[in-house]
Every structure is written in C-alpha cells, then in structure tokens.
mmCIF file of C-alpha atoms in Angstrom:
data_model
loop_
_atom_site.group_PDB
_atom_site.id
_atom_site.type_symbol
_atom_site.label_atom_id
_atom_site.label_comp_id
_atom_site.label_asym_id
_atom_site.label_seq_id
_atom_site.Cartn_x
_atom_site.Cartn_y
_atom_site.Cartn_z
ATOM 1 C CA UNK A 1 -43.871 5.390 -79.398
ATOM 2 C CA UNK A 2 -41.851 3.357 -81.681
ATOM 3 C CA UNK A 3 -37.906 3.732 -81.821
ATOM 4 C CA UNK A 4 -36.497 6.048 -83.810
ATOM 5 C CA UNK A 5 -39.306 8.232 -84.730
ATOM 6 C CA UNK A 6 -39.076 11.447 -83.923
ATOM 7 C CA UNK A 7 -40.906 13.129 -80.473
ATOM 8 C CA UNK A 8 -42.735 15.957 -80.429
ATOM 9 C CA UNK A 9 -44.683 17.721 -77.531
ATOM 10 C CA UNK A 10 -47.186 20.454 -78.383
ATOM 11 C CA UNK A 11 -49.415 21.531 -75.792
ATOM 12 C CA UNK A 12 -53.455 21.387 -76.311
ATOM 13 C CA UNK A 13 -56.088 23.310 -74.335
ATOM 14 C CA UNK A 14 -59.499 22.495 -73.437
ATOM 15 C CA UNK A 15 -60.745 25.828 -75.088
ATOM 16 C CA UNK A 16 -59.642 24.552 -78.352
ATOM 17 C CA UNK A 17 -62.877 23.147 -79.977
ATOM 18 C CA UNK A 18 -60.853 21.111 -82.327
ATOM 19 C CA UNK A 19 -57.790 20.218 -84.400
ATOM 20 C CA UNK A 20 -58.174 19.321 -88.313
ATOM 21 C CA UNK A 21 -55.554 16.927 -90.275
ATOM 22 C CA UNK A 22 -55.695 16.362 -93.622
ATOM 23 C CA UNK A 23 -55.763 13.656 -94.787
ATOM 24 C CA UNK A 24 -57.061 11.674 -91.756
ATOM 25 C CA UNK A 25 -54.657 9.906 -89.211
ATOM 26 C CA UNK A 26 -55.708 6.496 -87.889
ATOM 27 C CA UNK A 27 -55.564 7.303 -84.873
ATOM 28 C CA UNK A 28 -53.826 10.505 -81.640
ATOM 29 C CA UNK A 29 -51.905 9.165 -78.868
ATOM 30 C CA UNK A 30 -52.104 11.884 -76.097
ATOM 31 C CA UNK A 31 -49.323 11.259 -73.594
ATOM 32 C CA UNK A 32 -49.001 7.510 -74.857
ATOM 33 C CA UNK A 33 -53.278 7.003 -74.525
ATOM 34 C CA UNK A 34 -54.291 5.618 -78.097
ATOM 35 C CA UNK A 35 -57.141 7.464 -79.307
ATOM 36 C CA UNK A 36 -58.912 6.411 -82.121
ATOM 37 C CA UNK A 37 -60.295 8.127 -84.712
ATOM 38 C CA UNK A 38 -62.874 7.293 -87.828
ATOM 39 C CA UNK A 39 -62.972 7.934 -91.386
ATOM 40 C CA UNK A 40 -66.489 9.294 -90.544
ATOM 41 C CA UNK A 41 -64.414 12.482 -88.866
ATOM 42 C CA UNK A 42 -62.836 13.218 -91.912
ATOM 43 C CA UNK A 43 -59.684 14.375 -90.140
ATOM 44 C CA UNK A 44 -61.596 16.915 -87.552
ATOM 45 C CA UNK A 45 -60.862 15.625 -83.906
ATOM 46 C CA UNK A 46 -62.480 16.756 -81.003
ATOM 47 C CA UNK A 47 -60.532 16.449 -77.844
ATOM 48 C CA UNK A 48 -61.391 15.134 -75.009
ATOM 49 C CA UNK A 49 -61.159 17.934 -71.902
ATOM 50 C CA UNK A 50 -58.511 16.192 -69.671
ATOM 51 C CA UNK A 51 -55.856 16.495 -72.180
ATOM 52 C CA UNK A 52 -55.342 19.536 -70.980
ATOM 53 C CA UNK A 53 -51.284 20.699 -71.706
ATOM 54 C CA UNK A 54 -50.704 17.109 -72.924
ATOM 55 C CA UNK A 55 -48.407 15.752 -75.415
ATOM 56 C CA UNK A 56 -50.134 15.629 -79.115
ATOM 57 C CA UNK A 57 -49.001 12.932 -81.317
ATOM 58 C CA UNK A 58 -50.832 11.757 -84.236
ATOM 59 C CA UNK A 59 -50.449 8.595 -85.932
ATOM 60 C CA UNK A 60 -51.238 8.224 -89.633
ATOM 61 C CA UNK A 61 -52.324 5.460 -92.225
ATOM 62 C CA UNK A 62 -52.079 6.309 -95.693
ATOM 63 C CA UNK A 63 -52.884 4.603 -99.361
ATOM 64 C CA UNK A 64 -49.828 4.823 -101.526
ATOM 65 C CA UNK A 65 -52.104 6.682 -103.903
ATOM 66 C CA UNK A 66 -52.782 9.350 -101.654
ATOM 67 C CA UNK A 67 -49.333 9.999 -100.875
ATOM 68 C CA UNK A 68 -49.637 13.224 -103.414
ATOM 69 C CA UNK A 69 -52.296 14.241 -101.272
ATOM 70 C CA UNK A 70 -50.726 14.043 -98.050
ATOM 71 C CA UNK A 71 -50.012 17.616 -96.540
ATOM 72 C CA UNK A 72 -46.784 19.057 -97.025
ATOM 73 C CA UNK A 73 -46.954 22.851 -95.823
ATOM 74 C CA UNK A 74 -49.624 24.487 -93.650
ATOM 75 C CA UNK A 75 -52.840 23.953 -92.609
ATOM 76 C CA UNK A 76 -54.550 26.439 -90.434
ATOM 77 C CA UNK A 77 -57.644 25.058 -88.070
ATOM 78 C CA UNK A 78 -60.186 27.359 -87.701
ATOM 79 C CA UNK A 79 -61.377 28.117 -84.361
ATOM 80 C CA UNK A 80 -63.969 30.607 -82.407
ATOM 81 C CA UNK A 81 -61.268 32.066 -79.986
ATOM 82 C CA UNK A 82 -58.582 32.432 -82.090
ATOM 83 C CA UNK A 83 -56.737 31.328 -85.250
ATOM 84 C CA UNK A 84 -54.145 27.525 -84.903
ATOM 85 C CA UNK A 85 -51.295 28.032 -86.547
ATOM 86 C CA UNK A 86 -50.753 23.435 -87.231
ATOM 87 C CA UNK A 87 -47.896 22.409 -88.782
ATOM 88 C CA UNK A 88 -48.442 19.107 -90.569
ATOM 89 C CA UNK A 89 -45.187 16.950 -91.048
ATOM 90 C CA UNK A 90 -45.894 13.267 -92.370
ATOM 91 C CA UNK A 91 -42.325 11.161 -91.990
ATOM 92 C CA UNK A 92 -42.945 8.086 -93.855
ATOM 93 C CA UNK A 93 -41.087 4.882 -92.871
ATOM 94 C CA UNK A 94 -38.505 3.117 -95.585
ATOM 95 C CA UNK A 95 -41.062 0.446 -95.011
ATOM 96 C CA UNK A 96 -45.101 -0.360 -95.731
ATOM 97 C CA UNK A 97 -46.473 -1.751 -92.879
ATOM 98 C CA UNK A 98 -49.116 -3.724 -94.892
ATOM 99 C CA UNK A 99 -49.385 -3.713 -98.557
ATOM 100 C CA UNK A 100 -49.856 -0.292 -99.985
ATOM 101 C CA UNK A 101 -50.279 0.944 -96.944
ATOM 102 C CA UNK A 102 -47.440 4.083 -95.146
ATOM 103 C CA UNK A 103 -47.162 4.781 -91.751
ATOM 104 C CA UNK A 104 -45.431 7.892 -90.441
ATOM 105 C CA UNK A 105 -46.444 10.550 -87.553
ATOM 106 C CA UNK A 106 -47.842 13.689 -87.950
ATOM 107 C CA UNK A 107 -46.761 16.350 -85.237
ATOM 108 C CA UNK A 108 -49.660 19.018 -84.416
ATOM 109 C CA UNK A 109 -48.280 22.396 -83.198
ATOM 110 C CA UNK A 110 -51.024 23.761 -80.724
ATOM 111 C CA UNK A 111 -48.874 27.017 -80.457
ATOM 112 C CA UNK A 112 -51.519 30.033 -80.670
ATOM 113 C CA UNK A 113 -50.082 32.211 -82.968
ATOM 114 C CA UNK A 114 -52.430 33.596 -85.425
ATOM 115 C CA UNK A 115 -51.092 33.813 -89.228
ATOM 116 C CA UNK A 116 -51.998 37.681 -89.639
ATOM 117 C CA UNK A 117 -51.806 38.557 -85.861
ATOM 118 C CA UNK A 118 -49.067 38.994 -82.854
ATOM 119 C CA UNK A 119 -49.945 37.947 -79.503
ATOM 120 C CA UNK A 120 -47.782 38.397 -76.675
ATOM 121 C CA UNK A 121 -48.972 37.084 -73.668
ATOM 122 C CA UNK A 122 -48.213 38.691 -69.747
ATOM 123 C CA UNK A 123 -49.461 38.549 -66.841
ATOM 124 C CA UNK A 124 -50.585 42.038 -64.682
ATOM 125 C CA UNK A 125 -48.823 43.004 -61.254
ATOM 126 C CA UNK A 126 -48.949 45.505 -59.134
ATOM 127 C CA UNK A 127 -47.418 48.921 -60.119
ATOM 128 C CA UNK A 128 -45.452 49.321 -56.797
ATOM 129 C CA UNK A 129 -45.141 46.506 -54.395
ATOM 130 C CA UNK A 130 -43.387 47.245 -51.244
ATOM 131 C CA UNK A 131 -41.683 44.608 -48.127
ATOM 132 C CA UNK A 132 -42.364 47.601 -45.474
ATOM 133 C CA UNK A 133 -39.782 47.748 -43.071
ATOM 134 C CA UNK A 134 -39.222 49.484 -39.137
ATOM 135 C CA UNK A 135 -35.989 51.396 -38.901
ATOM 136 C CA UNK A 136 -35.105 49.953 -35.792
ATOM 137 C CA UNK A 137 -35.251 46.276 -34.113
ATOM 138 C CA UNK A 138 -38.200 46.239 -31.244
ATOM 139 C CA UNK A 139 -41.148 44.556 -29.731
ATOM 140 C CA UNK A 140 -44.330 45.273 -31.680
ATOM 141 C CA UNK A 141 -46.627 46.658 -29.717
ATOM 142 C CA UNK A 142 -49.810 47.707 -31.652
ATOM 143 C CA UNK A 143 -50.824 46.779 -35.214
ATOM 144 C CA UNK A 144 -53.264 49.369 -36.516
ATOM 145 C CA UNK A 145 -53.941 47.293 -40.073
ATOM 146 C CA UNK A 146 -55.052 43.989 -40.844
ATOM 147 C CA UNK A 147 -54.534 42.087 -44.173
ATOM 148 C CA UNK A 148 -56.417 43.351 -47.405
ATOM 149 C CA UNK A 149 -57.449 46.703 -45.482
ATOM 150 C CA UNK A 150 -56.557 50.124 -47.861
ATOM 151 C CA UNK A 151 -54.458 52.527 -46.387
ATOM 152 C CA UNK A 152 -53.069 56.049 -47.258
ATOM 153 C CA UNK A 153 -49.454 57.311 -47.576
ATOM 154 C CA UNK A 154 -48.019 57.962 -44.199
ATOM 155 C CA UNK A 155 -50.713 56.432 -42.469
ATOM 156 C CA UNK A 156 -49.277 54.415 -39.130
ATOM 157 C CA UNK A 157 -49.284 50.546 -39.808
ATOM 158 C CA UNK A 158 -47.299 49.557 -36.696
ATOM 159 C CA UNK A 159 -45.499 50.670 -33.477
ATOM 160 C CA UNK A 160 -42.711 49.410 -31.601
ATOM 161 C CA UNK A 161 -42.577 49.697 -27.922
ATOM 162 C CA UNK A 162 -41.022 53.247 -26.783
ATOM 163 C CA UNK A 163 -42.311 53.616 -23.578
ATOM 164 C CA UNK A 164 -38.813 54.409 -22.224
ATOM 165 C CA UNK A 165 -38.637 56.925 -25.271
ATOM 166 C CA UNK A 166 -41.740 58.406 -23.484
ATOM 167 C CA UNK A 167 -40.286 58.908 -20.115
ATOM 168 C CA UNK A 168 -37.638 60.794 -21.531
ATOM 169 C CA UNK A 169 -39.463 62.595 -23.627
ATOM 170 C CA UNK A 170 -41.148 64.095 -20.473
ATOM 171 C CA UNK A 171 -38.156 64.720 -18.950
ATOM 172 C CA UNK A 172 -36.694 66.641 -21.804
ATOM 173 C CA UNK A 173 -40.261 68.983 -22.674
ATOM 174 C CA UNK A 174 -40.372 69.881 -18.611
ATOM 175 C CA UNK A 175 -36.461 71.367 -19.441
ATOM 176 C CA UNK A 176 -37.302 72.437 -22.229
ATOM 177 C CA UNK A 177 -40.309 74.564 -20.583
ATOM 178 C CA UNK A 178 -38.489 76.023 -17.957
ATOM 179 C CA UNK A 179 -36.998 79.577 -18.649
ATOM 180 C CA UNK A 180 -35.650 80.024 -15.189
ATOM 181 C CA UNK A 181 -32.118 79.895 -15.457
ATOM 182 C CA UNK A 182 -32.555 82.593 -18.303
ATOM 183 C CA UNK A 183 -34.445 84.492 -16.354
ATOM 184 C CA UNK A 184 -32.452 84.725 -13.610
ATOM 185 C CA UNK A 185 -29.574 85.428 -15.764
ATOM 186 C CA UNK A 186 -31.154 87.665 -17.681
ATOM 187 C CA UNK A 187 -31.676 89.696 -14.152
ATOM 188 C CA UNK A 188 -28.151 89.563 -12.905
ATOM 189 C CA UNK A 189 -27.004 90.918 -16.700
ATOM 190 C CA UNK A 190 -29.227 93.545 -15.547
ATOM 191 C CA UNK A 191 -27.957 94.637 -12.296
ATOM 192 C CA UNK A 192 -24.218 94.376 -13.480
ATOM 193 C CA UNK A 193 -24.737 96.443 -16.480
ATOM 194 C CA UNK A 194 -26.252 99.387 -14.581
ATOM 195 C CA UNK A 195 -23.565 99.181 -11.647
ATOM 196 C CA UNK A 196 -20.735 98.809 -14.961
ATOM 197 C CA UNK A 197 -22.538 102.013 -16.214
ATOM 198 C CA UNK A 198 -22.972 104.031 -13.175
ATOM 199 C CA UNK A 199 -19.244 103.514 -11.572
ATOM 200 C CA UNK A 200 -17.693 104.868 -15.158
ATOM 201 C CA UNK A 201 -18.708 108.359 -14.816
ATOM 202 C CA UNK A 202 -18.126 108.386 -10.887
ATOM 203 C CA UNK A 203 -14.225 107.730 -12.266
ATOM 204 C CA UNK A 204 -14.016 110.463 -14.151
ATOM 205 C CA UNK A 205 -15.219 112.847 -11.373
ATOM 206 C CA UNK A 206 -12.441 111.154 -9.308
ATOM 207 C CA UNK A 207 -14.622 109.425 -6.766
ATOM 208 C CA UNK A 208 -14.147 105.467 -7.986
ATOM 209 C CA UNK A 209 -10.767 103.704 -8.532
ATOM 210 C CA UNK A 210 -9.890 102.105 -11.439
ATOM 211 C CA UNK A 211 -10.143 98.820 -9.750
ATOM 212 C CA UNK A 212 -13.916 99.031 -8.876
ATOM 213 C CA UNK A 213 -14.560 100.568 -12.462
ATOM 214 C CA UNK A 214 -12.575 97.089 -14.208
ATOM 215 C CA UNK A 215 -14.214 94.616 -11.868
ATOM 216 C CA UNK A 216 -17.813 96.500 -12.475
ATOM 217 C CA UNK A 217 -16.509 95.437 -16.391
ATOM 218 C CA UNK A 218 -15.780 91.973 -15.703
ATOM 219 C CA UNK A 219 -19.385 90.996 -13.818
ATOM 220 C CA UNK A 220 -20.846 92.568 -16.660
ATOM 221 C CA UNK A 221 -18.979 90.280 -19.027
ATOM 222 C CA UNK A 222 -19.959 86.959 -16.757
ATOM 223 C CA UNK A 223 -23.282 87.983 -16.764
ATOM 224 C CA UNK A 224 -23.775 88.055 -20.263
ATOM 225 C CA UNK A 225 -21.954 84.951 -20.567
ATOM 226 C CA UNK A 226 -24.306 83.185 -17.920
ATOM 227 C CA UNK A 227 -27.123 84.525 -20.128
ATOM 228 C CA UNK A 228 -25.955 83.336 -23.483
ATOM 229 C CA UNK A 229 -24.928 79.743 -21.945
ATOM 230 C CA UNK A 230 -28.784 79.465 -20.124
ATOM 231 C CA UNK A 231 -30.180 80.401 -23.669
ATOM 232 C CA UNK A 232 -27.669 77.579 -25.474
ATOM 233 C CA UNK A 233 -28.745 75.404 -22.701
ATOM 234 C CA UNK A 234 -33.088 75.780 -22.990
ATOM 235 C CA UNK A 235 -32.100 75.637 -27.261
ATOM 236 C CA UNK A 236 -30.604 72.046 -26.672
ATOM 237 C CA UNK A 237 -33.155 70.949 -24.261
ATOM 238 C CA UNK A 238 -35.633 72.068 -27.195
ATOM 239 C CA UNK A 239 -33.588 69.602 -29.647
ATOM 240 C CA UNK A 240 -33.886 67.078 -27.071
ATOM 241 C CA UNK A 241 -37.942 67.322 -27.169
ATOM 242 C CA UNK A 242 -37.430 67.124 -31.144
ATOM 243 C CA UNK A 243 -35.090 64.418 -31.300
ATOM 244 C CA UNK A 244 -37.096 62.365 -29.134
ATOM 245 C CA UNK A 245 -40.038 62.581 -31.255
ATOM 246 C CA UNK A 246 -37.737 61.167 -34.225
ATOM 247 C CA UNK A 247 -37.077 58.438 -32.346
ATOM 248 C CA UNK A 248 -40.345 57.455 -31.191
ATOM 249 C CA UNK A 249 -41.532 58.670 -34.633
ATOM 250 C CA UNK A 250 -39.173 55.797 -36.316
ATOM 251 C CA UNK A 251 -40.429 52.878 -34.518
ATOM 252 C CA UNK A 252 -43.658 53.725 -36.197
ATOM 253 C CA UNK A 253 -43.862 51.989 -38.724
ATOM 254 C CA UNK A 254 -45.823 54.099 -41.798
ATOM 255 C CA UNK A 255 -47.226 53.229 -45.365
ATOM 256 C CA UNK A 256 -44.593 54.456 -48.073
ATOM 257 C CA UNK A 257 -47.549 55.408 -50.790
ATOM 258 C CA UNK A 258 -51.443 54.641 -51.221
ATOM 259 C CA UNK A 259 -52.057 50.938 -51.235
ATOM 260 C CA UNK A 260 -53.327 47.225 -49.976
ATOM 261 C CA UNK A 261 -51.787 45.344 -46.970
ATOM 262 C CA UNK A 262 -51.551 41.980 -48.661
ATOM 263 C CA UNK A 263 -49.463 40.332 -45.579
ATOM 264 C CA UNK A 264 -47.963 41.240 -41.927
ATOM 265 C CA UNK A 265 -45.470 39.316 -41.141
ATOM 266 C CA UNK A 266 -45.034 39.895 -37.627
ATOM 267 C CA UNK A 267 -47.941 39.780 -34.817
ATOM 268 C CA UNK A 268 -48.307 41.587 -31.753
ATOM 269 C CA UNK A 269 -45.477 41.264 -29.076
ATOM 270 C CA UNK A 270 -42.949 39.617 -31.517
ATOM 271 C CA UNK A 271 -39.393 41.292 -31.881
ATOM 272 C CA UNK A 272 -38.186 42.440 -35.251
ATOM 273 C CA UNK A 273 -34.648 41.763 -35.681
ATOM 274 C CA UNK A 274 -32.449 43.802 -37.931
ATOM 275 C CA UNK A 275 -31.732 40.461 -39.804
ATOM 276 C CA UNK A 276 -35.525 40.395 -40.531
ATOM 277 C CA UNK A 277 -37.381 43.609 -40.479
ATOM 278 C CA UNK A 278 -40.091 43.876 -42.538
ATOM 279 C CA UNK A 279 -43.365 44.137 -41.111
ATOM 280 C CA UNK A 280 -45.861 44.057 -43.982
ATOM 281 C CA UNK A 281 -46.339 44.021 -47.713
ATOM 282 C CA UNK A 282 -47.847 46.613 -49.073
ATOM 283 C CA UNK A 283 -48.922 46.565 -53.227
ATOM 284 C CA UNK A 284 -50.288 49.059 -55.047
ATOM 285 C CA UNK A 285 -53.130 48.169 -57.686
ATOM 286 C CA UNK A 286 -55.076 51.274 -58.361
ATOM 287 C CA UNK A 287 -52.545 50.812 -61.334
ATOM 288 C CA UNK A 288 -51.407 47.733 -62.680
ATOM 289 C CA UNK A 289 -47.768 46.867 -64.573
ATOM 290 C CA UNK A 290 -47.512 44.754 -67.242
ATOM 291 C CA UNK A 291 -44.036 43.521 -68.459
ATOM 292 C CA UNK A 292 -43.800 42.993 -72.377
ATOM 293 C CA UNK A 293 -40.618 42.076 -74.381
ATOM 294 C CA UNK A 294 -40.638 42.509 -77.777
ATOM 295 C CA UNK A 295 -38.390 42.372 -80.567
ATOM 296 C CA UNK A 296 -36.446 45.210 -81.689
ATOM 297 C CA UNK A 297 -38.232 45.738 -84.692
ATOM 298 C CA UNK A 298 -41.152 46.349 -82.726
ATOM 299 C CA UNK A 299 -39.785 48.911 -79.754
ATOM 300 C CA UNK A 300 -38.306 51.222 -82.322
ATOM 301 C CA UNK A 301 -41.752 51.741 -83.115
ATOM 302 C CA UNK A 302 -42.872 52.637 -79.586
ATOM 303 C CA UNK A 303 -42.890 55.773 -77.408
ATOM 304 C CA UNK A 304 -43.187 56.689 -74.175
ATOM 305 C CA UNK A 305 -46.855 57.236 -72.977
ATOM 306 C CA UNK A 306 -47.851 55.831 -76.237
ATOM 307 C CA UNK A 307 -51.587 54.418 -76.006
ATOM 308 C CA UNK A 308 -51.228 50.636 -76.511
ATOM 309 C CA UNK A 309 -54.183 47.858 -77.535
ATOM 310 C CA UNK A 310 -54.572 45.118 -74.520
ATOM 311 C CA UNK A 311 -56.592 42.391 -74.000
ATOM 312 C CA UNK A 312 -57.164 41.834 -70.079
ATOM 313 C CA UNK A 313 -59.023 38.643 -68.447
ATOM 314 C CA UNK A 314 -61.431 40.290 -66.708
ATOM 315 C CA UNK A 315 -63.533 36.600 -64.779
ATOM 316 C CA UNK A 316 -64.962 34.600 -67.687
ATOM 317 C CA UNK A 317 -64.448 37.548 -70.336
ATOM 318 C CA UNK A 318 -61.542 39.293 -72.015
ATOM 319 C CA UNK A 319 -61.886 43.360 -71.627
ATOM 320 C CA UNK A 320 -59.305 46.128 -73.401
ATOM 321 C CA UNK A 321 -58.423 48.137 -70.471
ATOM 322 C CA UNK A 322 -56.969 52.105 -71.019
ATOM 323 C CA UNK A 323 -53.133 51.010 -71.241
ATOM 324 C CA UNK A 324 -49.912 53.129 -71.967
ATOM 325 C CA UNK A 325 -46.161 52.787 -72.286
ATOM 326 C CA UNK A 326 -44.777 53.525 -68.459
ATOM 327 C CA UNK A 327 -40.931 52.822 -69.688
ATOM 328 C CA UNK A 328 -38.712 51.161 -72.840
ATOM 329 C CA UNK A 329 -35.448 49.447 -72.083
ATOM 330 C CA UNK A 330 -32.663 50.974 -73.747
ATOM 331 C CA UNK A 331 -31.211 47.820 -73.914
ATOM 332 C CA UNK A 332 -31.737 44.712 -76.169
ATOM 333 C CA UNK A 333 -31.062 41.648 -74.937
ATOM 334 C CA UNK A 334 -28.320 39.693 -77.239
ATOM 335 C CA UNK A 335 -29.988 36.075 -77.000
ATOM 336 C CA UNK A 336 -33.335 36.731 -77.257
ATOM 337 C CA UNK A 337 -33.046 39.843 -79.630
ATOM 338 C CA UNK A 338 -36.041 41.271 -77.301
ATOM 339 C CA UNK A 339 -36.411 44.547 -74.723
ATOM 340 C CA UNK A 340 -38.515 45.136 -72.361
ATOM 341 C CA UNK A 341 -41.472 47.500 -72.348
ATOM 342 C CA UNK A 342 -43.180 48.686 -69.245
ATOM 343 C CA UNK A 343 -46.991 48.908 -69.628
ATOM 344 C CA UNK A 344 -49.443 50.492 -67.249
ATOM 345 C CA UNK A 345 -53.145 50.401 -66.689
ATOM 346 C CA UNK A 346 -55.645 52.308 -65.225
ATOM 347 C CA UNK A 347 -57.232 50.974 -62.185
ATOM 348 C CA UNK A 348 -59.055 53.686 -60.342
ATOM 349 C CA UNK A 349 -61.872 50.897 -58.730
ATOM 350 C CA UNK A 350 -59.351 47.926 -58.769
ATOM 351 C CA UNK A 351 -61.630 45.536 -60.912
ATOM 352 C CA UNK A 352 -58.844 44.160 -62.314
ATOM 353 C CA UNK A 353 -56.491 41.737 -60.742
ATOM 354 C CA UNK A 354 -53.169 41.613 -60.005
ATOM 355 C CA UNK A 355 -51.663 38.161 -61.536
ATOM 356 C CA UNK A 356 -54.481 38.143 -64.573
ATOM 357 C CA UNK A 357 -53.273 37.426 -68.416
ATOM 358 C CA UNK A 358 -52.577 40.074 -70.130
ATOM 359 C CA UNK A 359 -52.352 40.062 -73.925
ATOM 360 C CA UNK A 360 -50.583 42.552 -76.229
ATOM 361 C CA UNK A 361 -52.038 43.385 -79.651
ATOM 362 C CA UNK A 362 -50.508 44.836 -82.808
ATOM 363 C CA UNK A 363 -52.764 47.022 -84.979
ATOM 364 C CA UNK A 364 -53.739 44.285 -87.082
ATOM 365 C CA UNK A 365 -54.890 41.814 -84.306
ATOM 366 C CA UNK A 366 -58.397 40.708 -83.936
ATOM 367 C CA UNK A 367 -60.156 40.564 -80.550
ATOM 368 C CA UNK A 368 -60.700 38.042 -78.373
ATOM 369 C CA UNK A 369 -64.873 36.974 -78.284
#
C-alpha cells in the first residue's frame, strides 16, 4: 500500500455474491494480492472464495471529469442473503498520477448491517452446564456413564471405593438389630417394680423395715435407668446404620438435573483429589441459552417471558425456533451503553446445537432465505 494513505480492514465472506462500486476502481488488492478489474464489470466484483475474512482495499482511477460523479455518501449492494451496508470514501491525492487522471482508495465496509433492519448475532449454549463433582477425595471404582449417554436427575454417574464403609456398615445394622440388652432390661425393670410394690404395703402392716422398703425403691430406679440407657444405646446404633449410608451415599457421585455427559475426566481406579474433583461435565440442551446485549433503548422495551423473533442455523438452513426472554440485566454497562438479555429456546428433541449462530431480529427485520 502506498505511504500515507489511509488502511482499512473490512472483512468479506464467501456467501457474499458480490460487492458494487460506483464508479469503477481499477483494480481490489485483498490482503496486498492485486486484483484486477475491467470496465466491462461496470463496478460489480465478484470475489474470489479464498478471500474469506480478508482485508478489502480498492484502488481507483478516475477522469477529472467524473470527479462530480464519484460517490460521496452511500451505496447499498444488493444481495440474496441479506442487505451490505458499503461505505464508499474516495481520498484523492494532491497529485494526478497521469494527466487528468486521480488516484485515491476506496474503503468497502463488508459489515452486515441491513439499512432498515437490526441484527445481533449470538451463538446458542447450553441452558445449565455443570463440572460434576464427588464430595470426598477417593479411588474411582465404577463408572456407570460413558460420554454423550443421557441421564436423569439423581441418577448414579460414579462411585468411589467404600468397601471399608461397608464393613462397618454391617457392623453397625447387626447392633442396630439386636434388642437384647433392652430386653433384658426391660425384664429386670419388671421384677424390681413388683418387689418395690409388694414390700410397701408389707411396711405398713409392720412386717418390712424401712430399709428393705428404700432399697426395693432404689433397684427400681436402676432398672429403669438400665432400660432408658439400652433404648439410647439401640437409637444411636440406628444413627450409625443411617450415617453410614450418607457416607457411602456421598462417594456416589449423582447427576445434579436431566442432561448429556459431554466429558469424564477421571477413569476407573484413578484418585480424585480435593484439589481436582470433578468427575464429569454434564450440559443440559433440551433448552438452549442465548446471550444478547442490547442497547438500552432496546431492553426498556423488553419483558420477562416476552416471545422474541430468532433466526437459528439449523445445518445448511436458518430456522426461527420458539424463543423467550429467560432474564434482563438490571444493569447497563457504562462503555458499551448495552445489557444483557437472557434468551431461551425450546429444545424438547435436541435438534438444535449447542455452539450454533444465533441471530436476533427486531420487528422490522426480514428473514434469512
């Protein structure tokens, strides 16, 4: 490019079926590749399709004559998928380069925003997306998914080892089954409360002391506290059965809602650390999120659960998908003058991807063949 003339870098895409300029440069450079052009064209170039996303610069030749002609505000370039907004710009050296002749640069804008339409462009993801964790640090010792398989809330998608959790567990349900130590206390409350209740009277008729009748009184007392203690005791050995199963229960690792294993990051007999323990990802895509941020004009016009006009790529074809407002930031951000604005759309049968463009369309866009 020569010195001193000013750079520009629009971006072109292969989609675009053409770019008119009028009048007719001499000739585009596309990232510094001359390419030349005819009068025969009459200004309408055709790009080649590997200058994909490259750098647009056109070089023009003009008459002085037709320097009235020469484009100073907008020309708009018609084309099938959507209107080009192309700014023309012609900055004429302070000197011809050959007799009559001007040469300046004309910068095409290849930005695709339609004159009578807003686009805003997005891409989907998934409404929930989840690193899925274990509690506890452990061996793995079964894996009961495998990547891309669907799985329910709740559903198991991992277990640590606890097979000294088991033995204990044992341990604690065999206590926890055996009543005989309130049983047995249970008898001797028994015995102790009819001797208490028999050696009373027997002191009133003058043949018990009142030694007998107050140690009668005091057995009855033990008993009942053996009995209460052997009931405290079979309660706790209950907890211990129940406690257990938490602990066994949290080095299972479970699904947190309904979903798609999209990764495991650990693999049978491995350790998970506490430094490191998720296990899986887990997304959710029978709904899909789509971030917008729009200008504050726009979101004071919005409401939550609103219906909302989207254009989704769907393969080779763009499809409008049911969409509504999920959530509107309070906030607006003070550079960009935008907020954000939470989208969400149906996807019952999960045709639609997670990570496909996403376009948002006011009421007066057109859409997309």
């Amino acid at each position: 490019m020569i010195s001193g003339w000013i750079p520009f870098e629009p971006q072109w895409s292969p989609n675009d079926p053409s770019i008119t300029i009028n009048p007719s440069p001499h000739s585009l450079h596309i990232d510094g590749n001359c390419w030349e052009t005819n009068q025969a064209m009459h200004g309408t170039f055709h790009p080649p399709s590997n200058c994909h996303d490259k750098t647009v610069v056109a070089f023009c030749t003009m008459r002085r004559g037709s320097l009235a002609s020469a484009p100073t505000a907008l020309s708009t370039c018609q084309l099938s998928i959507s209107s080009i907004f192309v700014i023309l710009v012609c900055l004429l050296m302070s000197h011809p380069v050959s007799g009559d002749d001007y040469r300046g640069i004309v910068l095409v804008d290849l930005a695709r925003t339609a004159v009578d339409s807003r686009v805003t462009e997005s891409f989907t993801e998934p409404l929930q997306q989840s690193q899925v964790a274990a509690s506890e640090s452990g061996v793995v010792s079964r894996i009961w998914v495998v990547e891309g398989q669907s799985v329910r809330e709740g559903d198991t998608i991992a277990e640590l080892n606890h097979d000294a959790l088991d033995q204990t567990l044992r341990i604690a349900e065999l206590r926890a089954m055996t009543d005989a130590k309130v049983k047995l206390a249970e008898s001797r409350l028994k015995i102790r409360k009819s001797r208490r209740d028999a050696i009373q009277p027997m002191l009133d008729r003058g043949h018990a002391n009142p030694t007998e009748v107050e140690e009668a009184v005091v057995e009855y007392e033990s008993s009942l506290a053996d009995l209460e203690q052997a009931r405290q005791e079979l309660a706790e050995a209950k907890l211990d059965v129940e406690r257990i199963k938490a602990q066994i229960r949290s080095r299972k690792v479970t699904a947190p809602f309904d979903g798609v294993v999209t990764e495991l990051h650990y693999r049978l007999g491995e350790s998970i650390s506490s430094s490191k323990p998720q296990v899986v990802t887990l997304v959710q895509l029978d709904q899909l999120l789509v971030r917008f941020y729009l200008s504050e004009h726009d979101v004071n016009s919005l409401t939550v659960g609103q219906d909302v006009n989207l254009q989704l790529r769907d393969g080779n074809q763009w499809v409008q998908p049911t969409a509504r407002i999920q959530f509107i930031s309070p906030v607006t951000d003070p550079d960009s003058g935008t907020a954000r604005i939470d989208v969400v759309i149906d996807n019952p049968e999960r045709r639609y991807r997670s990570g496909s463009p996403c376009k948002w369309l006011d009421s007066t866009a057109e859409s997309t063949p």
